[in-house]
């Protein structure tokens, strides 16, 4: 990374520990690297430029091994510690400890409305979720870990493609990620504009919900709008289904369990045909849950309810239920380890240990389904002038997927030090 020069220096945050102090020294280089990635966004499984920049940076950092083409455009780096093995602080042990760190690399198909010098150079593509920052923080951790090697075992750094709806984590797993690199645990983090810089959030269970796609196909009988009694109106059926499915969460799911059923799109008829009752209608939406048993129940109830409502009107309805992402659930031992690292880094008062789960989804869940691990949130919200922020972002900050969002470069050393600290605490020197 010695060839990277920053044009301006980002604001410095305060934190404790040798890792943060050392990484802060090359903060400007990390900033320049992050902004270069931001200017060159790429969609999932198309991260050719991004992965090449990552590989180049990793080689400059002096990692021991670099493996490419895992999950198409994914990259994995290996950094060997000073010793071959010791017991992991999380309570899990192995003859040769191996701990994974993961960052996502892909961008979004959206137009950026920022005007700074590193705005997207590709129309219709933008790093609107901060994956450029996640990648940079893991590169920063790689440099520190390769320079110091204050751990016993192997650090496995996973640069994952295609998190945004394309299942890149699952693709890497199916491509042999954990067969080739059998980590005992794996960790990841996501920037969070709703939290202030210098804060970290985590909990000991669900962090993100499972995401499922539902498609409801309604078949009626089309005809003339003036003679509706001769038709079976699928739009009327759809309207009743839209109302009825909201009873699933309010009346069928236990109050202490969480679920969301949202029907977000409908297609029926022709806007230019004011007097034609269509023969078919389609509803599309999503279901979000944390528990597998709740997920199973909602799927079953949806199919029963839609079929029954349609039958009452003389129509038919079928539900295609697709399970896209599982829930992102932290394992207890790894939660404890990551929390201790976070508290040492930013102080107990700046760590939210019982962070409220989000009904959003994250494909790191595929990795946590295979291996123990933890997923954290890194505060990055900044105060903006009144009226320029999103309500959900808190403190006037622009939230994820906003066309004026940008990753907060001041937290780069903090995230990198958090990654590095997890490795050092998981695999301590004897």
XYZ file of C-alpha atoms in Angstrom:
430
model
C 0.000 0.000 0.000
C 3.018 2.278 -0.039
C 2.034 3.670 -3.446
C -1.241 5.113 -2.153
C -1.232 8.782 -1.291
C -4.160 10.608 0.307
C -5.090 14.061 -0.954
C -6.477 15.160 2.398
C -6.470 13.826 5.934
C -9.758 12.633 7.500
C -10.754 13.459 11.056
C -9.077 11.286 13.686
C -11.079 9.355 16.289
C -9.769 8.351 19.689
C -9.418 4.719 20.673
C -7.124 2.547 22.762
C -4.593 -0.134 21.961
C -1.477 -0.754 19.913
C -3.384 -1.892 16.842
C -5.375 1.332 16.581
C -2.296 3.501 17.154
C -0.304 1.699 14.479
C -3.122 1.624 11.937
C -3.827 5.319 12.507
C -0.364 6.070 11.162
C -1.428 4.945 7.683
C -4.941 6.349 7.929
C -4.402 8.709 4.928
C -3.407 5.767 2.743
C -6.506 3.852 3.773
C -8.625 6.892 2.987
C -7.166 7.195 -0.499
C -7.693 3.484 -1.112
C -11.318 3.660 0.048
C -12.073 6.675 -2.123
C -10.564 4.989 -5.152
C -12.894 2.032 -4.618
C -15.800 4.423 -4.161
C -15.055 6.047 -7.515
C -15.009 2.656 -9.257
C -18.105 0.749 -8.035
C -18.898 -2.698 -9.399
C -21.935 -4.943 -9.048
C -21.870 -8.412 -7.513
C -19.730 -11.013 -9.306
C -18.346 -8.183 -11.476
C -15.790 -6.853 -8.954
C -12.843 -7.264 -11.316
C -11.228 -3.879 -10.642
C -12.018 -4.048 -6.936
C -10.560 -7.513 -6.440
C -7.442 -6.572 -8.422
C -6.896 -3.525 -6.187
C -7.394 -5.712 -3.120
C -4.897 -8.298 -4.375
C -2.348 -5.577 -5.141
C -2.785 -4.040 -1.682
C -2.519 -7.411 0.057
C 0.741 -8.192 -1.689
C 2.131 -4.823 -0.633
C 1.028 -5.610 2.923
C 3.112 -8.788 2.892
C 0.447 -11.419 3.505
C 1.594 -15.024 3.163
C -0.947 -16.265 0.618
C -3.487 -14.728 -1.759
C -6.168 -16.862 -3.405
C -8.451 -15.493 -6.108
C -11.505 -16.656 -8.038
C -13.348 -18.086 -5.026
C -17.024 -17.475 -5.639
C -16.056 -16.011 -9.031
C -14.519 -12.683 -7.928
C -13.842 -13.403 -4.256
C -10.374 -13.087 -2.695
C -8.937 -14.880 0.346
C -5.670 -13.958 2.071
C -3.752 -15.937 4.704
C -1.545 -14.361 7.355
C 0.409 -16.707 9.588
C 1.034 -15.793 13.203
C 4.267 -16.088 15.147
C 3.227 -19.459 16.623
C 1.363 -22.414 15.158
C -1.373 -22.772 17.746
C -2.896 -22.195 21.175
C -6.334 -22.295 22.738
C -8.779 -19.690 21.418
C -10.030 -17.102 23.902
C -13.615 -17.830 22.806
C -13.347 -21.242 24.442
C -13.012 -23.156 21.184
C -9.685 -24.852 20.534
C -7.954 -26.578 17.663
C -4.540 -28.019 16.875
C -4.047 -25.176 14.414
C -6.288 -22.197 15.175
C -7.709 -20.453 12.135
C -10.003 -17.425 12.426
C -11.803 -15.711 9.568
C -12.573 -12.041 8.942
C -14.987 -11.112 6.153
C -15.678 -7.918 4.194
C -18.042 -7.424 1.253
C -16.899 -5.650 -1.939
C -19.884 -4.972 -4.222
C -21.800 -1.789 -4.998
C -25.430 -0.969 -5.816
C -27.274 -0.249 -9.085
C -28.151 3.337 -8.130
C -27.168 6.845 -9.237
C -24.951 8.851 -6.900
C -25.858 12.489 -6.226
C -22.723 13.529 -4.352
C -20.371 16.114 -5.854
C -17.041 15.389 -4.135
C -13.952 14.378 -6.065
C -14.293 10.645 -5.429
C -17.930 10.305 -6.502
C -18.802 7.365 -8.723
C -17.278 7.502 -12.175
C -19.833 4.975 -13.407
C -23.360 6.243 -14.123
C -26.006 4.148 -12.419
C -23.561 2.461 -10.020
C -22.698 3.571 -6.494
C -21.141 2.382 -3.259
C -24.287 3.305 -1.364
C -23.883 0.799 1.463
C -20.263 1.327 2.473
C -18.757 -1.890 1.183
C -15.837 0.184 -0.075
C -15.176 1.046 3.561
C -15.577 -2.544 4.757
C -13.050 -3.724 2.177
C -10.625 -0.975 3.140
C -10.854 -1.753 6.846
C -10.001 -5.396 6.179
C -7.042 -4.321 4.040
C -5.930 -2.106 6.937
C -6.199 -5.060 9.319
C -4.181 -7.156 6.865
C -1.342 -4.650 6.875
C -1.210 -4.476 10.662
C -1.458 -8.244 11.161
C 1.225 -8.922 8.541
C 3.553 -6.381 10.141
C 3.100 -7.542 13.742
C 1.921 -11.194 13.674
C 1.074 -11.070 17.368
C -1.118 -14.153 17.279
C -0.819 -17.928 17.203
C -2.429 -19.534 14.171
C -3.701 -18.376 10.788
C -5.807 -15.323 10.035
C -8.064 -15.878 7.025
C -9.222 -12.653 5.363
C -12.267 -13.137 3.145
C -13.109 -10.445 0.585
C -16.570 -11.454 -0.542
C -18.375 -10.512 -3.755
C -22.083 -9.999 -4.345
C -23.602 -9.331 -0.925
C -26.354 -7.136 -2.371
C -28.999 -9.719 -3.185
C -26.841 -12.120 -5.177
C -25.688 -14.493 -2.457
C -21.932 -14.091 -2.776
C -21.302 -15.665 0.627
C -23.183 -18.785 -0.406
C -21.278 -18.843 -3.700
C -17.926 -18.768 -1.866
C -19.046 -21.564 0.457
C -20.195 -23.709 -2.469
C -16.853 -22.990 -4.102
C -15.078 -24.641 -1.163
C -14.302 -21.665 1.086
C -14.530 -23.552 4.367
C -13.159 -26.782 2.931
C -9.996 -25.002 1.827
C -9.840 -22.664 4.825
C -11.456 -24.493 7.786
C -11.791 -21.581 10.195
C -13.036 -22.240 13.711
C -14.945 -18.945 13.713
C -15.624 -16.003 11.404
C -16.439 -12.330 12.039
C -17.786 -9.409 10.020
C -19.016 -5.874 10.589
C -21.176 -3.280 8.881
C -21.040 0.481 9.156
C -24.171 1.953 10.714
C -25.110 5.633 10.208
C -27.659 5.463 13.038
C -24.767 5.137 15.515
C -22.144 7.776 16.256
C -18.473 7.333 15.237
C -16.536 5.667 18.015
C -19.402 3.376 19.023
C -19.860 -0.344 18.316
C -23.036 -2.432 18.549
C -23.595 -6.155 18.941
C -25.899 -8.667 20.609
C -25.718 -12.333 21.555
C -28.375 -13.611 19.145
C -30.148 -12.444 15.986
C -28.629 -9.370 14.342
C -30.459 -9.443 11.001
C -33.595 -11.224 9.820
C -34.092 -13.963 7.273
C -35.275 -12.548 3.942
C -37.803 -14.436 1.832
C -39.489 -13.476 -1.432
C -43.153 -14.236 -2.009
C -44.975 -14.220 -5.341
C -48.750 -14.692 -5.300
C -50.352 -15.604 -8.624
C -54.122 -15.034 -8.727
C -56.198 -16.506 -11.552
C -59.731 -15.315 -12.139
C -61.865 -14.766 -15.224
C -61.461 -11.641 -17.321
C -64.172 -9.730 -19.104
C -65.870 -6.396 -19.691
C -65.844 -3.952 -16.804
C -69.440 -3.014 -17.525
C -70.496 -6.639 -17.065
C -68.418 -7.489 -14.018
C -70.979 -10.090 -12.897
C -69.710 -12.296 -15.724
C -66.106 -12.112 -14.461
C -64.094 -13.355 -11.507
C -62.178 -10.195 -10.712
C -58.549 -10.992 -9.666
C -58.018 -7.393 -8.559
C -60.808 -7.722 -6.006
C -59.269 -10.983 -4.827
C -55.842 -9.328 -4.584
C -57.290 -6.504 -2.490
C -58.751 -8.948 0.010
C -55.503 -10.945 0.120
C -53.495 -7.770 0.770
C -55.696 -7.045 3.776
C -55.958 -10.628 4.998
C -52.238 -11.421 5.097
C -51.679 -8.631 7.617
C -53.581 -10.776 10.120
C -50.754 -13.325 10.072
C -48.395 -11.165 12.121
C -51.066 -9.440 14.212
C -53.165 -12.525 15.023
C -51.179 -15.705 14.282
C -47.572 -14.968 15.301
C -46.776 -14.811 19.020
C -46.360 -11.259 20.279
C -42.854 -12.065 21.574
C -41.746 -13.315 18.164
C -40.874 -10.938 15.339
C -42.133 -11.148 11.781
C -42.885 -8.833 8.885
C -45.089 -9.608 5.885
C -44.988 -6.866 3.252
C -46.675 -6.999 -0.150
C -44.758 -4.373 -2.082
C -45.820 -4.656 -5.717
C -48.911 -5.578 -7.736
C -49.371 -6.149 -11.433
C -52.808 -6.572 -13.046
C -54.522 -5.369 -16.191
C -53.566 -2.542 -18.543
C -53.592 1.130 -17.517
C -54.884 1.999 -20.974
C -57.856 -0.363 -20.734
C -60.270 1.257 -18.314
C -63.108 -1.226 -18.902
C -61.274 -4.529 -19.081
C -61.252 -6.812 -16.054
C -58.004 -8.806 -16.318
C -57.850 -12.545 -15.920
C -54.791 -12.554 -13.685
C -53.063 -10.558 -10.975
C -49.664 -10.920 -9.342
C -48.515 -9.743 -5.909
C -44.863 -9.644 -4.895
C -43.467 -9.043 -1.441
C -41.150 -10.131 1.335
C -41.290 -11.974 4.648
C -38.790 -11.287 7.438
C -38.328 -13.529 10.476
C -35.660 -14.502 13.005
C -36.743 -18.004 14.071
C -36.949 -20.956 11.639
C -40.177 -22.160 13.224
C -41.782 -18.744 12.701
C -40.530 -18.716 9.115
C -42.088 -22.148 8.514
C -45.371 -21.083 10.083
C -45.664 -17.863 8.064
C -45.040 -19.753 4.819
C -47.702 -22.340 5.665
C -50.233 -19.723 6.781
C -49.664 -17.582 3.675
C -50.424 -20.498 1.386
C -53.534 -21.477 3.318
C -54.876 -17.942 3.581
C -54.306 -16.944 -0.047
C -55.891 -20.130 -1.377
C -58.913 -19.770 0.908
C -59.518 -16.099 0.115
C -59.280 -16.756 -3.612
C -61.626 -19.743 -3.381
C -64.223 -17.613 -1.608
C -64.426 -15.430 -4.720
C -64.329 -18.298 -7.218
C -60.665 -17.708 -8.114
C -57.440 -19.573 -7.411
C -54.203 -18.349 -5.844
C -50.796 -19.985 -5.607
C -47.899 -18.794 -3.465
C -44.288 -19.232 -4.564
C -42.215 -18.868 -1.384
C -38.447 -18.398 -1.940
C -36.031 -18.425 0.989
C -33.329 -15.976 -0.052
C -31.141 -15.284 3.026
C -31.216 -17.011 6.425
C -31.185 -14.978 9.629
C -27.846 -13.558 10.794
C -27.401 -14.990 14.291
C -24.355 -14.469 16.507
C -23.048 -17.409 18.529
C -22.623 -16.757 22.281
C -18.889 -17.428 22.681
C -17.924 -15.325 19.670
C -20.287 -12.559 20.793
C -18.458 -12.463 24.125
C -15.040 -12.377 22.500
C -15.954 -9.634 20.019
C -17.596 -7.578 22.774
C -14.451 -7.714 24.902
C -12.332 -6.568 21.975
C -14.740 -3.711 21.264
C -14.776 -2.589 24.899
C -10.986 -2.536 25.080
C -10.891 -0.515 21.865
C -13.507 2.190 22.494
C -14.437 1.757 26.171
C -17.330 -0.061 27.820
C -19.523 3.042 27.643
C -19.272 3.123 23.841
C -20.308 -0.482 23.220
C -23.990 -1.371 22.885
C -24.096 -4.987 24.055
C -27.812 -5.609 23.471
C -28.256 -3.934 20.119
C -31.772 -4.111 18.712
C -31.888 -6.545 15.775
C -32.738 -5.252 12.312
C -35.403 -6.724 10.044
C -33.016 -6.135 7.162
C -30.974 -9.055 5.874
C -27.308 -9.858 5.298
C -25.755 -12.741 3.392
C -22.997 -13.151 5.987
C -25.768 -15.282 7.467
C -24.726 -18.097 5.132
C -21.283 -18.126 6.754
C -22.734 -18.015 10.271
C -24.955 -20.949 9.354
C -21.789 -22.956 8.656
C -19.443 -21.600 11.326
C -19.648 -19.935 14.755
C -19.058 -16.221 14.600
C -20.303 -12.714 15.203
C -21.526 -9.738 13.220
C -21.031 -6.218 14.579
C -22.146 -2.716 13.703
C -19.634 0.110 13.548
C -21.014 3.573 14.223
C -20.285 6.081 11.472
C -23.111 8.656 11.599
C -22.222 12.302 11.173
C -24.249 15.409 11.994
C -25.629 17.056 8.844
C -27.446 20.366 8.354
C -31.153 20.273 9.204
C -33.261 18.619 6.572
C -30.390 16.802 4.848
C -30.431 13.537 6.778
C -32.672 10.474 6.924
C -34.909 9.965 9.946
C -33.765 6.354 10.295
C -30.136 7.425 10.258
C -30.307 9.353 13.503
C -28.307 12.484 14.304
C -29.165 13.889 10.883
C -27.007 11.351 9.049
C -27.664 9.899 5.618
C -28.611 6.278 5.899
C -27.520 3.319 3.800
C -28.730 3.209 0.172
C -29.222 6.979 0.106
C -27.986 8.550 -3.147
C -25.959 11.077 -1.092
C -24.508 8.514 1.334
C -20.747 8.202 1.775
C -18.651 6.066 4.086
C -17.162 8.034 6.991
C -13.395 7.738 6.532
C -12.717 8.717 10.151
C -13.755 5.220 11.302
C -11.389 3.305 8.984
C -8.621 2.780 11.603
C -11.239 1.862 14.204
C -12.796 -0.874 12.071
C -9.397 -2.182 11.024
C -8.249 -2.293 14.666
C -11.452 -4.107 15.642
C -10.784 -6.761 12.993
C -7.158 -7.084 14.122
C -8.072 -7.245 17.798
C -10.472 -10.116 17.158
C -7.637 -12.119 15.578
C -5.201 -11.374 18.405
C -7.697 -12.225 21.141
C -8.987 -15.333 19.364
C -5.484 -16.755 18.895
C -3.273 -15.331 21.666
C 0.429 -15.971 21.818
C 1.401 -18.472 24.505
